[in-house]
Coordinates of C-alpha atoms in Angstrom, one line a residue:
X662 CA 17.3 -23.6 39.5
X663 CA 16.3 -26.5 37.0
X664 CA 18.0 -28.9 36.2
X665 CA 18.8 -31.3 32.6
X666 CA 21.0 -33.1 31.4
X667 CA 24.2 -30.8 30.8
X668 CA 23.6 -28.8 34.3
X669 CA 21.8 -26.6 36.4
X670 CA 20.0 -24.2 35.1
X671 CA 18.6 -20.5 36.1
X672 CA 15.6 -20.7 35.2
X673 CA 13.9 -17.8 37.6
X674 CA 16.9 -15.8 35.7
X675 CA 16.0 -16.5 32.2
X676 CA 12.7 -16.3 32.8
X677 CA 13.1 -12.7 34.0
X678 CA 15.3 -11.6 31.0
X679 CA 12.7 -13.7 28.9
X680 CA 10.0 -10.4 30.0
X681 CA 12.1 -7.8 29.4
X682 CA 13.7 -9.0 26.2
X683 CA 10.0 -9.4 25.1
X684 CA 9.1 -6.3 26.8
X685 CA 11.7 -4.8 24.6
X686 CA 10.1 -5.8 21.5
X687 CA 7.4 -4.7 22.7
X688 CA 8.5 -1.0 23.3
X689 CA 10.5 -1.1 19.7
X690 CA 5.9 -1.2 18.3
X691 CA 4.7 1.9 20.1
X692 CA 7.7 4.1 20.4
X693 CA 8.1 3.6 16.4
X694 CA 4.4 3.9 15.2
X695 CA 4.5 7.1 17.7
X696 CA 7.0 8.4 15.8
X697 CA 7.0 7.9 12.0
X698 CA 5.1 10.8 11.1
X699 CA 8.2 13.1 12.9
X700 CA 10.2 11.0 10.5
X701 CA 8.6 11.3 8.0
X702 CA 8.4 14.8 8.3
X703 CA 12.2 15.1 9.1
X704 CA 13.0 12.9 5.7
X705 CA 11.2 14.2 3.8
X706 CA 9.6 10.0 3.4
X707 CA 6.7 10.2 1.3
X708 CA 3.8 7.6 2.1
X709 CA 5.3 4.8 -0.3
X710 CA 8.7 5.2 1.8
X711 CA 6.5 5.1 5.3
X712 CA 4.5 1.9 4.0
X713 CA 8.4 0.3 3.7
X714 CA 9.1 1.0 6.6
X715 CA 6.5 -0.3 9.0
X716 CA 6.1 -3.9 6.9
X717 CA 9.7 -4.8 6.9
X718 CA 9.1 -4.5 11.1
X719 CA 6.0 -6.7 10.5
X720 CA 7.5 -9.1 7.8
X721 CA 10.6 -8.9 8.8
X722 CA 9.9 -9.8 12.5
X723 CA 7.8 -13.0 11.0
X724 CA 11.0 -14.4 8.8
X725 CA 12.6 -14.3 11.6
X726 CA 10.9 -16.2 14.0
X727 CA 10.9 -18.6 11.3
X728 CA 14.1 -18.6 10.8
X729 CA 15.5 -18.3 14.1
X730 CA 13.3 -21.4 15.9
X731 CA 15.4 -24.0 13.9
X732 CA 18.3 -22.8 14.7
X733 CA 17.7 -22.3 18.2
X734 CA 18.5 -26.2 17.6
X735 CA 22.1 -25.7 15.6
X736 CA 23.1 -22.1 18.1
X737 CA 21.3 -22.9 21.5
X738 CA 18.1 -20.7 22.7
X739 CA 21.3 -18.5 24.3
X740 CA 23.0 -17.1 21.0
X741 CA 20.0 -16.4 19.7
X742 CA 19.0 -14.4 22.7
X743 CA 22.8 -12.6 22.8
X744 CA 22.4 -12.3 18.3
X745 CA 18.8 -10.7 19.6
X746 CA 20.5 -8.1 22.3
X747 CA 22.9 -6.8 19.8
X748 CA 20.3 -6.3 17.2
X749 CA 18.3 -4.5 19.3
X750 CA 21.7 -2.1 20.0
X751 CA 23.2 -1.9 17.4
X752 CA 19.7 -1.6 14.8
X753 CA 18.3 1.2 17.7
X754 CA 22.0 3.4 17.7
X755 CA 22.1 3.4 13.7
X756 CA 18.6 5.1 13.9
X757 CA 18.6 7.0 14.9
X758 CA 22.3 8.4 13.1
X759 CA 19.6 7.6 9.8
X760 CA 19.7 10.6 7.5
X761 CA 17.8 9.2 4.7
X762 CA 15.6 6.5 3.6
X763 CA 17.9 3.5 3.2
X764 CA 20.0 3.8 6.7
X765 CA 16.4 4.6 8.6
X766 CA 14.7 0.8 6.1
X767 CA 18.1 -1.0 7.2
X768 CA 18.0 0.6 11.1
X769 CA 14.2 -1.3 10.9
X770 CA 14.8 -4.6 9.4
X771 CA 17.3 -4.9 11.7
X772 CA 15.2 -4.1 14.8
X773 CA 12.7 -6.2 13.5
X774 CA 15.2 -9.5 12.8
X775 CA 16.0 -9.2 16.5
X776 CA 12.1 -8.8 17.6
X777 CA 12.0 -11.8 15.4
X778 CA 15.0 -13.8 17.2
X779 CA 13.0 -13.2 20.8
X780 CA 10.4 -14.7 19.9
X781 CA 11.5 -17.5 18.5
X782 CA 13.9 -17.6 21.5
X783 CA 12.3 -17.0 24.4
X784 CA 8.8 -19.3 23.4
X785 CA 10.9 -22.8 23.6
X786 CA 13.4 -21.5 26.3
X787 CA 9.8 -21.1 29.3
X788 CA 9.0 -24.6 27.3
X789 CA 12.1 -26.3 28.2
X790 CA 11.6 -24.7 31.7
X791 CA 8.9 -24.6 32.5
X792 CA 8.2 -28.4 30.9
X793 CA 5.2 -28.9 33.9
X794 CA 3.6 -25.9 33.2
X795 CA 4.0 -24.3 30.0
X796 CA 0.3 -22.2 29.2
X797 CA 0.5 -20.5 32.2
X798 CA 3.9 -19.6 32.1
X799 CA 3.6 -18.4 28.7
X800 CA 0.7 -16.5 29.4
X801 CA 2.9 -14.9 32.4
X802 CA 5.5 -14.4 30.2
X803 CA 4.1 -12.1 26.9
X804 CA 2.1 -10.3 29.3
X805 CA 5.4 -7.9 29.1
X806 CA 4.2 -7.5 24.8
X807 CA 0.8 -5.1 25.6
X808 CA 3.1 -4.0 28.7
X809 CA 5.8 -2.8 26.6
X810 CA 3.4 -1.6 24.5
X811 CA 1.6 0.8 27.0
X812 CA 5.4 1.3 28.2
X813 CA 6.0 2.2 25.3
X814 CA 3.6 4.5 24.9
X815 CA 3.5 6.6 27.7
X816 CA 6.9 7.5 28.0
X817 CA 6.7 8.6 24.0
X818 CA 3.6 10.7 24.8
X819 CA 5.7 12.1 27.1
X820 CA 8.6 12.8 25.6
X821 CA 6.7 14.5 23.6
X822 CA 5.8 16.6 26.1
X823 CA 8.7 18.2 27.4
X824 CA 9.5 18.8 23.4
X825 CA 12.1 16.3 23.1
X826 CA 12.7 14.9 19.2
X827 CA 12.7 11.4 17.7
X828 CA 16.1 10.4 18.6
X829 CA 15.4 10.2 22.6
X830 CA 13.1 7.9 22.0
X831 CA 14.1 5.2 20.2
X832 CA 17.6 5.4 22.5
X833 CA 15.0 4.5 25.3
X834 CA 15.5 0.9 23.9
X835 CA 19.2 0.3 24.4
X836 CA 17.3 0.0 28.6
X837 CA 16.0 -2.8 28.1
X838 CA 18.1 -4.2 25.8
X839 CA 20.8 -3.8 27.9
X840 CA 19.7 -5.5 30.6
X841 CA 18.7 -8.6 29.1
X842 CA 22.0 -9.1 27.8
X843 CA 23.4 -8.8 30.5
X844 CA 21.3 -11.0 32.4
X845 CA 21.2 -13.4 29.8
X846 CA 25.4 -12.9 30.0
X847 CA 27.5 -15.7 31.5
X848 CA 24.0 -18.1 32.0
X849 CA 23.8 -21.9 30.8
X850 CA 21.2 -22.5 28.5
X851 CA 19.2 -25.5 28.5
X852 CA 19.1 -27.2 25.0
X853 CA 15.7 -26.9 24.0
X854 CA 12.9 -29.9 24.8
X855 CA 12.1 -31.6 21.9
X856 CA 16.8 -32.4 21.8
X857 CA 16.8 -33.0 25.0
X858 CA 14.7 -35.6 24.2
X859 CA 16.3 -36.6 21.3
X860 CA 13.9 -36.8 19.2
X861 CA 15.4 -36.2 15.8
X862 CA 15.0 -33.5 12.8
X863 CA 12.9 -35.8 11.1
X864 CA 10.1 -36.5 13.4
X865 CA 9.9 -33.0 13.8
X866 CA 9.8 -32.1 10.5
X867 CA 6.2 -34.9 10.5
X868 CA 4.3 -32.8 13.7
X869 CA 3.6 -30.5 11.2
X870 CA 1.7 -32.6 9.3
X871 CA -0.5 -33.8 11.3
X872 CA -4.1 -32.6 11.7
X873 CA -5.1 -30.9 14.7
X874 CA -1.8 -29.2 13.9
X875 CA -2.9 -27.4 11.2
X876 CA -5.7 -26.7 12.3
X877 CA -4.1 -25.1 15.0
X878 CA -2.0 -23.4 12.7
X879 CA -5.2 -22.0 10.7
X880 CA -6.5 -21.0 13.6
X881 CA -3.5 -18.6 14.6
X882 CA -4.2 -16.8 11.7
X883 CA -7.4 -16.4 12.6
X884 CA -6.7 -15.8 16.2
X885 CA -3.7 -12.8 15.6
X886 CA -5.9 -11.6 13.4
X887 CA -8.3 -10.7 15.6
X888 CA -5.9 -10.0 18.5
X889 CA -3.4 -7.1 17.1
X890 CA -5.4 -6.2 13.4
X891 CA -7.7 -4.4 14.9
X892 CA -4.9 -2.2 16.8
X893 CA -3.3 -0.5 13.8
X894 CA -7.1 0.9 13.1
X895 CA -8.3 1.7 16.4
X896 CA -7.6 4.7 16.4
X897 CA -8.7 6.5 13.7
X898 CA -11.9 4.5 13.4
X899 CA -12.3 6.3 17.4
X900 CA -10.9 9.6 15.8
X901 CA -12.5 9.6 12.5
X902 CA -16.2 8.1 14.5
X903 CA -16.2 10.0 17.2
X904 CA -14.7 13.7 15.9
X905 CA -12.2 13.6 18.3
X906 CA -10.3 16.8 17.3
X907 CA -7.9 15.8 20.4
X908 CA -7.1 12.8 18.0
X909 CA -7.9 10.9 21.5
X910 CA -8.3 7.4 19.2
X911 CA -4.4 6.5 21.5
X912 CA -5.8 6.0 24.1
X913 CA -7.7 3.3 23.3
X914 CA -4.8 1.0 22.3
X915 CA -3.4 1.9 25.7
X916 CA -6.7 1.0 27.4
X917 CA -6.6 -2.4 25.6
X918 CA -3.8 -3.2 26.5
X919 CA -3.1 -2.2 30.0
X920 CA -6.0 -4.4 30.2
X921 CA -4.7 -7.4 28.7
X922 CA -1.1 -7.3 30.9
X923 CA -3.2 -6.9 33.8
X924 CA -5.0 -10.0 33.2
X925 CA -2.3 -12.2 32.0
X926 CA 0.1 -10.9 34.6
X927 CA -2.5 -11.6 37.1
X928 CA -4.7 -14.0 35.8
X929 CA -2.7 -17.0 34.2
X930 CA -3.7 -19.2 35.8
X931 CA -7.4 -19.2 34.1
X932 CA -5.5 -21.5 30.8
X933 CA -6.0 -24.5 32.7
X934 CA -8.8 -24.2 35.6
X935 CA -9.7 -25.1 31.9
X936 CA -8.4 -26.1 28.7
X937 CA -6.5 -24.0 27.1
X938 CA -9.1 -25.0 23.5
X939 CA -12.2 -23.8 25.5
X940 CA -10.6 -20.7 26.8
X941 CA -10.3 -19.6 23.8
X942 CA -13.6 -21.0 22.7
X943 CA -15.2 -19.3 25.2
X944 CA -14.0 -15.6 25.0
X945 CA -14.5 -15.8 20.9
X946 CA -18.3 -14.4 21.1
X947 CA -17.2 -11.8 23.7
X948 CA -14.2 -11.1 21.7
X949 CA -16.7 -10.9 18.7
X950 CA -19.4 -9.1 20.5
X951 CA -16.6 -5.6 21.9
X952 CA -15.5 -5.4 18.3
X953 CA -19.0 -5.1 17.0
X954 CA -20.2 -3.0 20.0
X955 CA -17.4 -0.6 19.3
X956 CA -18.0 -0.1 15.8
X957 CA -21.8 0.9 17.1
X958 CA -21.1 3.4 20.0
X959 CA -21.2 6.8 19.2
X960 CA -19.8 8.0 22.3
X961 CA -16.6 7.6 24.0
X962 CA -17.9 5.7 27.5
X963 CA -19.2 3.7 24.9
X964 CA -15.8 2.8 23.4
X965 CA -14.1 2.3 26.4
X966 CA -16.3 0.3 27.2
X967 CA -17.0 -2.3 24.2
X968 CA -13.1 -1.9 24.3
X969 CA -12.4 -3.1 27.8
X970 CA -14.4 -6.1 26.4
X971 CA -12.8 -7.1 22.9
X972 CA -9.3 -6.9 25.8
X973 CA -10.9 -8.8 28.2
X974 CA -11.2 -11.7 25.6
X975 CA -8.9 -11.9 23.7
X976 CA -5.9 -11.0 26.3
X977 CA -4.9 -14.8 26.7
X978 CA -5.2 -15.8 22.8
X979 CA -0.8 -15.0 21.5
X980 CA 0.4 -16.9 24.4
X981 CA -2.7 -20.0 24.3
X982 CA -1.7 -20.8 21.2
X983 CA 2.1 -21.4 21.8
X984 CA 1.2 -22.8 24.7
X985 CA -1.3 -25.7 23.2
X986 CA 1.1 -26.1 20.2
X987 CA 3.9 -27.0 22.8
X988 CA 1.6 -28.9 24.9
X989 CA 0.5 -31.2 22.2
X990 CA 3.2 -31.0 19.3
X991 CA 6.5 -30.7 21.9
X992 CA 8.3 -33.3 19.3
X993 CA 7.6 -30.9 17.2
X994 CA 9.4 -28.9 19.2
X995 CA 11.1 -25.0 18.2
X996 CA 10.3 -25.1 14.5
X997 CA 6.1 -25.5 15.6
X998 CA 6.5 -22.9 18.0
X999 CA 8.3 -20.8 15.0
X1000 CA 5.6 -21.1 12.7
X1001 CA 2.6 -20.1 14.5
X1002 CA 5.0 -17.4 15.9
X1003 CA 5.5 -16.4 12.7
X1004 CA 2.4 -17.3 11.0
X1005 CA 0.7 -14.4 13.7
X1006 CA 3.5 -11.8 12.7
X1007 CA 2.5 -12.6 9.3
X1008 CA -1.2 -12.5 9.4
X1009 CA -1.3 -9.5 11.3
X1010 CA 1.0 -7.6 8.1
X1011 CA -2.2 -9.2 6.4
X1012 CA -4.6 -7.8 7.5
X1013 CA -3.8 -4.1 7.9
X1014 CA -4.4 -3.7 3.6
X1015 CA -7.8 -6.1 4.4
X1016 CA -9.2 -3.7 7.2
X1017 CA -8.5 -0.8 4.4
X1018 CA -10.0 -2.6 1.8
X1019 CA -13.4 -2.6 4.0
X1020 CA -12.4 0.9 5.0
X1021 CA -12.4 2.2 1.4
X1022 CA -15.6 -0.1 1.3
X1023 CA -17.6 0.6 3.8
X1024 CA -16.8 3.1 5.4
X1025 CA -14.4 3.1 9.2
X1026 CA -17.2 3.0 10.8
X1027 CA -17.9 -1.2 9.9
X1028 CA -14.6 -2.4 9.0
X1029 CA -14.5 -4.3 13.4
X1030 CA -18.5 -5.0 12.8
X1031 CA -17.2 -7.0 9.7
X1032 CA -14.0 -8.1 11.6
X1033 CA -16.0 -9.8 14.5
X1034 CA -16.8 -12.6 11.8
X1035 CA -13.2 -14.1 12.8
X1036 CA -13.9 -14.5 16.6
X1037 CA -17.3 -16.1 15.7
X1038 CA -15.8 -18.7 13.4
X1039 CA -13.2 -19.4 16.0
X1040 CA -16.0 -20.5 18.9
X1041 CA -17.0 -22.3 16.0
X1042 CA -13.3 -24.6 15.2
X1043 CA -12.5 -24.2 19.6
X1044 CA -15.9 -25.8 20.3
X1045 CA -15.2 -28.4 17.8
X1046 CA -11.5 -29.1 19.0
X1047 CA -12.8 -29.4 22.8
X1048 CA -15.6 -31.6 21.5
X1049 CA -12.7 -33.9 19.8
X1050 CA -10.4 -33.9 22.8
X1051 CA -14.3 -34.9 25.3
X1052 CA -14.6 -37.4 22.9
X1053 CA -10.6 -38.8 24.0
X1054 CA -10.9 -38.3 27.6
X1055 CA -10.3 -34.5 27.1
X1056 CA -7.4 -32.4 26.5
X1057 CA -4.5 -33.8 26.8
X1058 CA -0.9 -32.8 27.5
X1059 CA 2.4 -34.7 25.7
X1060 CA 5.8 -35.5 27.6
X1061 CA 7.9 -35.9 26.3
X1062 CA 11.3 -37.9 28.8
X1063 CA 15.0 -36.5 28.7
X1064 CA 16.8 -38.8 26.4
X1065 CA 20.2 -38.5 24.4
X1066 CA 21.2 -35.3 22.3
X1067 CA 20.1 -35.0 18.6

């Protein structure tokens, strides 16, 4: 149990509910990616329609994070999580019964909003109930995003082998959605850390303008684009360059996410073996190397080896960026976490078209070689932050004391 000024909170139950909610979010991305070709054919959609649907998934995700973060202070994190579960369940059912583009698009928007509400609520929730161990717990929580990609991808593949169509694959989302809704019902949720400490809204807003936060915010665009941008292109690059008749590129994505899950789940303490800032700084160059080596690979074995280097390097990035935000700017509360999460989602949405342009201009085999410039830049950025921290005595976690709610 965890005690706050409002009473006892079962933080283990809330942590596990958050993990399952993130699992549902990841499964929705994996399954949607698997079924889109069937949906396009059966609903007679053109590529423009598909582009709108995929765009709604990413942009809706980012926008709902941005809106949902501040709502955590107004409605409470428990309400936001329950609304997310309702959105997952309702959006899934609506998708299954969709017979045209308009219904499918609306259902995708609903699921995207639910995904964003999950991200908006669980990050400040974990930062609040584990205020003394934020980054490690956020890393362990976010193990379930790559974990969900693997689970959703493998189950969708198995359903395909059984000859099932796309609707049963989507119905899989009802399982984790129902479980985390049930786990959240009747539970006491604490106020956000910022609200519990009595930090006024105006002070939260002022945190946005802190120079260090602006640097972290800019870096999030690069870390997210490096981590998630290649995911949609690696299968295409592998299939084209390797001439894979089995279209085995998706297995590279499963391989990458499997490695990330294992490292986040069982290596979460790494973020505080060295400072979170140093963690990203020292892994940025291996991330660049992994991308470059993948672009040069001419055998499947070399490609999978390069993908393993890349996966190990970027495994902790997203949750560590959230941990840095929560530890260094706690007065920014759920708002700053929402800004960071939304920026990562927007960056991922923008990365796809940019990588497509690189492919058109220079060829698919050159995309990841050019993309390796992003993590190379990150090594310099986080090296600079680390040096700045060193001058000031090292990485410091800012603490908030519990005060009157505001």
